[in-house]
Short mmCIF file of C-alpha atoms and ligand atoms in Angstrom, two decimals:
data_model
loop_
_atom_site.label_atom_id
_atom_site.label_comp_id
_atom_site.label_asym_id
_atom_site.label_seq_id
_atom_site.Cartn_x
_atom_site.Cartn_y
_atom_site.Cartn_z
CA MET A 1 -25.39 10.37 13.14
CA GLY A 2 -21.88 9.60 14.54
CA ILE A 3 -18.70 11.64 14.50
CA SER A 4 -17.89 13.05 11.11
CA MET A 5 -14.78 15.07 10.61
CA LYS A 6 -12.77 16.32 7.69
CA ILE A 7 -9.42 14.54 7.51
CA SER A 8 -7.77 17.85 6.60
CA ASP A 9 -8.99 19.26 9.96
CA LEU A 10 -7.86 16.14 11.81
CA PHE A 11 -4.34 16.58 10.38
CA LYS A 12 -4.27 20.17 11.64
CA GLU A 13 -5.48 19.13 15.08
CA LYS A 14 -3.30 16.08 15.73
CA GLU A 15 0.43 15.82 15.18
CA VAL A 16 0.42 12.03 14.72
CA THR A 17 -2.47 9.95 13.36
CA LEU A 18 -3.00 6.28 12.56
CA SER A 19 -5.75 5.06 10.26
CA PHE A 20 -6.84 1.63 8.99
CA GLU A 21 -8.44 0.38 5.79
CA VAL A 22 -11.18 -2.15 5.09
CA PHE A 23 -12.57 -3.41 1.82
CA PRO A 24 -16.22 -4.36 1.18
CA PRO A 25 -17.21 -7.96 0.38
CA LYS A 26 -17.16 -9.17 -3.23
CA THR A 27 -20.66 -10.61 -2.80
CA ASP A 28 -23.52 -9.78 -0.45
CA ALA A 29 -22.98 -13.14 1.26
CA GLY A 30 -19.73 -11.81 2.74
CA PHE A 31 -21.26 -8.64 4.14
CA GLU A 32 -21.69 -9.73 7.77
CA ALA A 33 -18.11 -10.99 8.06
CA VAL A 34 -16.75 -7.69 6.72
CA GLU A 35 -18.96 -5.63 9.03
CA LYS A 36 -17.72 -7.67 11.98
CA ALA A 37 -14.08 -7.22 10.95
CA ALA A 38 -14.63 -3.49 10.35
CA SER A 39 -16.28 -3.05 13.75
CA ASP A 40 -13.45 -4.93 15.49
CA ILE A 41 -10.94 -2.63 13.82
CA ALA A 42 -13.04 0.42 14.74
CA ALA A 43 -12.97 -0.73 18.37
CA LEU A 44 -9.21 -0.05 18.34
CA SER A 45 -10.08 3.68 17.97
CA PRO A 46 -8.04 4.60 14.90
CA ASP A 47 -8.13 8.29 13.94
CA PHE A 48 -10.16 7.38 10.86
CA MET A 49 -10.96 4.40 8.66
CA SER A 50 -11.07 4.15 4.91
CA VAL A 51 -13.42 1.90 2.95
CA THR A 52 -12.32 0.93 -0.56
CA TYR A 53 -14.53 0.88 -3.67
CA GLY A 54 -14.68 -1.87 -6.30
CA ALA A 55 -13.70 -0.32 -9.60
CA GLY A 56 -15.88 -2.83 -11.47
CA GLY A 57 -18.92 -1.85 -9.44
CA GLY A 58 -19.25 -5.30 -7.78
CA THR A 59 -18.72 -4.07 -4.23
CA SER A 60 -19.42 -0.39 -4.74
CA LYS A 61 -22.87 -0.22 -3.18
CA ASN A 62 -21.45 -1.63 0.04
CA THR A 63 -18.82 1.11 0.42
CA ALA A 64 -21.39 3.72 1.47
CA ARG A 65 -23.15 1.24 3.73
CA ILE A 66 -20.02 0.10 5.59
CA ALA A 67 -18.57 3.62 5.83
CA GLY A 68 -21.90 5.05 7.06
CA ASP A 69 -22.25 2.28 9.66
CA LEU A 70 -18.69 2.77 10.93
CA GLN A 71 -19.33 6.45 11.44
CA ASP A 72 -22.78 6.07 13.01
CA ARG A 73 -22.20 3.06 15.23
CA TYR A 74 -18.55 3.36 16.18
CA ASN A 75 -17.95 7.11 16.01
CA VAL A 76 -14.94 6.73 13.71
CA PRO A 77 -14.51 9.37 10.98
CA VAL A 78 -14.47 7.68 7.57
CA LEU A 79 -12.89 8.11 4.17
CA ALA A 80 -15.09 6.54 1.48
CA HIS A 81 -13.29 5.65 -1.75
CA LEU A 82 -14.81 6.26 -5.19
CA THR A 83 -13.40 5.10 -8.54
CA CYS A 84 -14.48 6.45 -11.91
CA VAL A 85 -12.96 4.29 -14.68
CA SER A 86 -16.10 2.18 -15.07
CA SER A 87 -18.60 4.83 -14.01
CA THR A 88 -20.96 7.13 -15.81
CA ARG A 89 -21.24 10.71 -14.63
CA ASP A 90 -24.76 9.90 -13.39
CA LEU A 91 -23.46 7.04 -11.24
CA VAL A 92 -20.76 9.30 -9.75
CA ARG A 93 -23.39 11.92 -8.94
CA SER A 94 -25.62 9.38 -7.21
CA VAL A 95 -22.74 7.90 -5.15
CA VAL A 96 -21.54 11.37 -4.10
CA ASN A 97 -25.07 12.29 -3.06
CA GLU A 98 -25.39 9.06 -1.10
CA TYR A 99 -22.13 9.78 0.74
CA LYS A 100 -23.47 13.23 1.55
CA GLU A 101 -26.78 11.88 2.83
CA ARG A 102 -24.92 9.49 5.11
CA GLY A 103 -22.90 12.34 6.60
CA ILE A 104 -19.60 11.20 5.04
CA GLU A 105 -17.23 14.16 4.65
CA ASN A 106 -14.16 12.57 3.06
CA ILE A 107 -13.80 10.98 -0.38
CA MET A 108 -10.71 9.24 -1.79
CA ALA A 109 -11.08 10.10 -5.49
CA LEU A 110 -9.52 7.46 -7.75
CA ARG A 111 -9.48 6.42 -11.34
CA GLY A 112 -9.37 2.67 -10.58
CA ASP A 113 -7.43 0.05 -12.52
CA ILE A 114 -8.38 -0.36 -16.17
CA PRO A 115 -10.39 -3.64 -16.30
CA LYS A 116 -8.53 -6.47 -18.13
CA GLU A 117 -11.62 -7.19 -20.20
CA GLY A 118 -11.69 -3.55 -21.33
CA ARG A 119 -13.62 -0.48 -20.26
CA ILE A 120 -17.41 -0.39 -20.43
CA CYS A 121 -17.67 3.34 -20.01
CA PHE A 122 -15.55 6.27 -21.16
CA ASP A 123 -16.89 9.21 -19.14
CA TYR A 124 -13.63 9.52 -17.17
CA ASP A 125 -9.99 8.98 -18.12
CA HIS A 126 -8.23 10.14 -14.95
CA ALA A 127 -8.89 10.82 -11.28
CA THR A 128 -8.39 14.56 -11.90
CA GLU A 129 -11.66 14.67 -13.89
CA LEU A 130 -13.45 12.89 -11.04
CA ILE A 131 -12.18 15.49 -8.57
CA TYR A 132 -13.51 18.35 -10.71
CA ASP A 133 -16.86 16.54 -10.93
CA ILE A 134 -17.13 15.88 -7.19
CA LYS A 135 -16.38 19.54 -6.53
CA SER A 136 -19.03 20.65 -9.01
CA ILE A 137 -21.60 18.36 -7.35
CA ASP A 138 -20.70 19.45 -3.82
CA ASP A 139 -17.72 21.58 -2.90
CA SER A 140 -17.77 20.72 0.79
CA PHE A 141 -15.99 17.32 0.73
CA CYS A 142 -12.42 16.83 1.88
CA ILE A 143 -10.77 15.01 -1.02
CA GLY A 144 -7.86 12.58 -1.00
CA GLY A 145 -5.93 11.32 -4.01
CA ALA A 146 -3.55 8.41 -4.61
CA CYS A 147 0.17 8.79 -5.28
CA TYR A 148 2.97 6.40 -6.14
CA PRO A 149 6.43 6.78 -4.53
CA GLU A 150 7.91 4.37 -7.12
CA GLY A 151 5.88 5.86 -9.98
CA HIS A 152 2.50 4.59 -11.24
CA ILE A 153 2.81 1.30 -13.10
CA GLU A 154 1.45 2.78 -16.39
CA CYS A 155 3.76 5.78 -16.45
CA ALA A 156 7.21 5.19 -17.95
CA ARG A 157 8.83 8.27 -16.37
CA GLN A 158 8.30 9.36 -12.79
CA SER A 159 8.68 13.02 -13.77
CA GLU A 160 5.54 12.67 -15.95
CA ASP A 161 3.67 10.91 -13.17
CA ILE A 162 4.59 13.74 -10.79
CA ALA A 163 3.42 16.35 -13.35
CA HIS A 164 0.05 14.55 -13.53
CA LEU A 165 0.01 14.41 -9.73
CA LYS A 166 0.47 18.18 -9.60
CA GLU A 167 -2.57 18.59 -11.90
CA LYS A 168 -4.54 16.27 -9.63
CA VAL A 169 -3.62 18.20 -6.49
CA ASP A 170 -4.40 21.51 -8.22
CA ALA A 171 -7.86 20.10 -9.11
CA GLY A 172 -8.56 19.98 -5.38
CA CYS A 173 -6.85 17.20 -3.39
CA ASP A 174 -6.58 18.07 0.28
CA PHE A 175 -4.13 15.23 0.92
CA LEU A 176 -2.49 12.27 -0.81
CA THR A 177 -2.15 8.67 0.31
CA THR A 178 0.67 6.58 -1.10
CA GLN A 179 0.78 3.18 -2.69
CA MET A 180 2.50 0.64 -0.42
CA PHE A 181 6.30 0.74 -0.24
CA PHE A 182 8.68 -1.29 1.89
CA ASP A 183 11.79 0.88 2.05
CA ASN A 184 11.26 4.33 3.57
CA SER A 185 14.05 5.91 1.54
CA THR A 186 11.72 5.50 -1.47
CA LEU A 187 9.22 7.76 0.24
CA TYR A 188 11.78 10.34 1.36
CA GLN A 189 13.10 10.66 -2.22
CA PHE A 190 9.55 10.95 -3.56
CA LEU A 191 8.67 13.65 -1.02
CA TYR A 192 11.74 15.63 -2.02
CA ARG A 193 10.78 15.42 -5.70
CA ILE A 194 7.12 16.38 -5.27
CA ARG A 195 7.82 19.23 -2.84
CA GLU A 196 10.31 20.58 -5.39
CA LYS A 197 7.45 20.61 -7.93
CA GLY A 198 5.20 22.59 -5.60
CA ILE A 199 2.99 19.78 -4.27
CA GLU A 200 2.47 20.87 -0.70
CA VAL A 201 -0.51 18.91 0.63
CA PRO A 202 0.00 16.33 3.42
CA VAL A 203 1.26 12.96 2.13
CA VAL A 204 0.07 9.95 4.08
CA PRO A 205 2.27 6.87 3.68
CA GLY A 206 0.27 3.69 3.07
CA ILE A 207 1.89 0.82 4.99
CA MET A 208 1.07 -2.78 4.11
CA PRO A 209 2.01 -5.32 6.80
CA ILE A 210 3.26 -8.41 4.95
CA THR A 211 2.05 -11.23 7.19
CA ASN A 212 2.08 -14.21 4.85
CA ALA A 213 4.41 -15.28 2.09
CA LYS A 214 1.76 -15.34 -0.67
CA GLN A 215 1.04 -11.66 -0.11
CA VAL A 216 4.48 -10.73 -1.42
CA ALA A 217 3.84 -12.00 -4.97
CA ARG A 218 0.29 -10.62 -4.95
CA SER A 219 1.37 -7.19 -3.70
CA VAL A 220 4.13 -6.89 -6.27
CA ALA A 221 1.82 -7.94 -9.11
CA LEU A 222 -0.82 -5.39 -8.12
CA SER A 223 1.32 -2.46 -7.13
CA GLY A 224 4.71 -2.91 -8.77
CA SER A 225 6.29 -2.11 -5.37
CA THR A 226 9.90 -3.22 -4.89
CA ILE A 227 10.57 -5.84 -2.23
CA PRO A 228 13.83 -4.97 -0.42
CA GLN A 229 16.33 -7.67 0.47
CA LYS A 230 15.56 -7.17 4.17
CA MET A 231 11.94 -8.21 3.54
CA LYS A 232 12.87 -11.07 1.20
CA ILE A 233 15.09 -12.54 3.90
CA MET A 234 12.37 -12.19 6.52
CA VAL A 235 9.80 -13.94 4.32
CA ASP A 236 12.28 -16.66 3.40
CA ARG A 237 12.99 -17.31 7.08
CA PHE A 238 9.37 -17.38 8.34
CA ALA A 239 7.26 -18.40 5.29
CA ASP A 240 6.48 -21.88 6.65
CA GLU A 241 5.66 -20.74 10.19
CA PRO A 242 2.47 -18.65 9.93
CA ASP A 243 2.44 -17.30 13.50
CA LYS A 244 6.06 -16.18 13.32
CA MET A 245 5.52 -14.74 9.83
CA LYS A 246 2.58 -12.70 11.11
CA GLU A 247 4.52 -11.39 14.10
CA ALA A 248 7.55 -10.55 11.94
CA GLY A 249 5.36 -8.75 9.35
CA ILE A 250 3.68 -6.64 12.04
CA ILE A 251 7.06 -5.70 13.52
CA TYR A 252 8.48 -4.85 10.06
CA ALA A 253 5.51 -2.51 9.46
CA CYS A 254 5.90 -0.94 12.93
CA ASP A 255 9.61 -0.42 12.31
CA GLN A 256 8.75 1.41 9.07
CA ILE A 257 6.13 3.51 10.89
CA ILE A 258 8.46 4.48 13.76
CA ASP A 259 11.13 5.57 11.26
CA LEU A 260 8.53 7.65 9.37
CA ILE A 261 7.25 9.36 12.51
CA SER A 262 10.82 9.99 13.69
CA ASN A 263 11.44 11.75 10.38
CA GLY A 264 8.36 13.95 10.67
CA VAL A 265 6.05 11.94 8.39
CA SER A 266 3.42 11.43 11.00
CA HIS A 267 0.00 10.67 9.46
CA ILE A 268 0.14 6.95 8.83
CA HIS A 269 -2.36 4.78 6.96
CA VAL A 270 -2.24 1.00 7.39
CA TYR A 271 -3.62 -1.36 4.76
CA SER A 272 -5.19 -3.59 7.40
CA MET A 273 -7.06 -5.74 4.84
CA ASN A 274 -10.09 -6.64 7.02
CA LYS A 275 -7.77 -8.25 9.58
CA PRO A 276 -8.50 -7.02 13.13
CA ASP A 277 -5.68 -9.12 14.62
CA ILE A 278 -3.12 -7.40 12.41
CA ALA A 279 -4.58 -3.94 13.09
CA ALA A 280 -4.49 -4.76 16.82
CA GLY A 281 -0.86 -5.90 16.56
CA ILE A 282 0.11 -2.58 14.97
CA MET A 283 -1.92 -0.57 17.48
CA ASP A 284 -0.48 -2.44 20.48
CA ASN A 285 3.05 -1.60 19.39
CA LEU A 286 2.34 2.07 18.70
CA ARG A 287 -0.40 3.14 21.09
CA SER A 288 1.67 5.45 23.25
CA ILE A 289 3.44 6.94 20.21
CA ILE A 290 0.23 7.93 18.42
CA ARG A 291 -1.81 9.10 21.41
C1 LIG B 1 -4.18 5.07 -1.62
C2 LIG B 1 -4.79 4.23 -2.72
C3 LIG B 1 -6.12 3.81 -2.61
C4 LIG B 1 -6.70 3.03 -3.61
N1 LIG B 1 -8.02 2.62 -3.48
C5 LIG B 1 -8.61 1.92 -4.49
C6 LIG B 1 -9.99 1.54 -4.40
O1 LIG B 1 -10.69 1.81 -3.42
N2 LIG B 1 -10.54 0.87 -5.44
C7 LIG B 1 -9.81 0.55 -6.56
O2 LIG B 1 -10.37 -0.05 -7.48
N3 LIG B 1 -8.51 0.91 -6.68
C8 LIG B 1 -7.89 1.59 -5.67
N4 LIG B 1 -6.57 1.96 -5.79
C9 LIG B 1 -5.81 1.59 -6.99
C10 LIG B 1 -5.93 2.70 -8.08
O3 LIG B 1 -7.26 2.75 -8.53
C11 LIG B 1 -4.97 2.33 -9.22
O4 LIG B 1 -3.66 2.45 -8.78
C12 LIG B 1 -5.20 3.05 -10.54
O5 LIG B 1 -4.41 2.38 -11.55
C13 LIG B 1 -4.81 4.52 -10.59
O6 LIG B 1 -5.68 5.29 -9.88
P1 LIG B 1 -5.36 6.88 -9.66
O7 LIG B 1 -6.53 7.44 -8.98
O8 LIG B 1 -4.03 7.03 -9.03
O9 LIG B 1 -5.30 7.35 -11.19
P2 LIG B 1 -4.80 8.69 -11.89
O10 LIG B 1 -4.44 9.73 -10.92
O11 LIG B 1 -5.84 8.99 -12.90
O12 LIG B 1 -3.46 8.19 -12.60
C14 LIG B 1 -3.47 7.00 -13.39
C15 LIG B 1 -2.38 7.09 -14.44
O13 LIG B 1 -2.74 8.08 -15.40
C16 LIG B 1 -1.69 9.04 -15.54
N5 LIG B 1 -2.32 10.33 -15.80
C17 LIG B 1 -2.99 11.11 -14.93
N6 LIG B 1 -3.44 12.22 -15.57
C18 LIG B 1 -3.07 12.12 -16.86
C19 LIG B 1 -3.23 12.92 -18.02
N7 LIG B 1 -3.88 14.09 -17.97
N8 LIG B 1 -2.71 12.49 -19.19
C20 LIG B 1 -2.06 11.31 -19.28
N9 LIG B 1 -1.85 10.51 -18.21
C21 LIG B 1 -2.35 10.90 -17.03
C22 LIG B 1 -0.92 8.97 -14.22
O14 LIG B 1 0.42 9.42 -14.38
C23 LIG B 1 -1.00 7.49 -13.90
O15 LIG B 1 -0.03 6.76 -14.63
C24 LIG B 1 -5.95 2.70 -4.77
C25 LIG B 1 -4.60 3.12 -4.87
C26 LIG B 1 -4.02 3.86 -3.85
C27 LIG B 1 -2.58 4.27 -3.96
#
């Protein structure tokens, strides 16, 4: 078995960390391509890698497989995601046990988006319930939770969202990772508000490099994140020149990351979207800062 490490311990050990994310294939036919992309990203030696989980169950069995392989073959600590909105308690138990058997020590505990066609299972309403369940199955995992610097899309008032976040952290989150945001002042305001409410766990900003114009509409639709004028202008200028757009998007993300680290927010997660070239671009710019 490869290196396994609790992310909470990693954060105590290292002042600055950089992690990348991959998502499993939608069908088994795409498995090899995703494994190749994941291994190329692992070769960049990030501090850890996260592997997302399909809320509808379509890609869920591959999360454990990809995460386990990353840890065993490439010695990268992993964070395996788990969503509950479409899961029975029995399914959650079996996935948690599988993570355990594979030596995975970190779980990102999520509700998942409510499926458009409606829910097929009602065992869980919120991520908080999942966290209690994981802890009752096995109390040894390091648990991450999601948070939303601009407020979660379903919650009309951010103060309510933060109150729910406090309940989630109290249920047993060891750290939080944020939804993407493109203006760091959004994060600094959010941090001020949650610290004031007694949420003290590490908050890991999730940075999404915007490297093609279509991503902007897609990201906004999925996350509700605000696109600042600075980014709109960049996309407008480079949208029709893919190589320049990619370079500009990587530099925009690095600029965000350097500002965060300069301000003491120093555990950074990059939504690298199965794209080794983009992960490499970020790493090349930051290597001496994060080592
Ligand atoms: C870092 C990160 C990683 C992600 N990874 C994945 C992934 O791998 N797979 C995937 O499918 N999706 C993923 N998502 C998307 C996520 O599943 C959605 O954003 C989802 O809509 C909310 O999940 P949550 O865990 O934040 O939910 P919750 O924490 O349950 O919150 C959801 C909503 O319910 C509200 N709420 C919470 N508790 C209560 C309560 N007691 N009463 C009333 N309202 C309440 C909250 O305010 C919020 O509006 C990720 C998101 C982030 C930020």
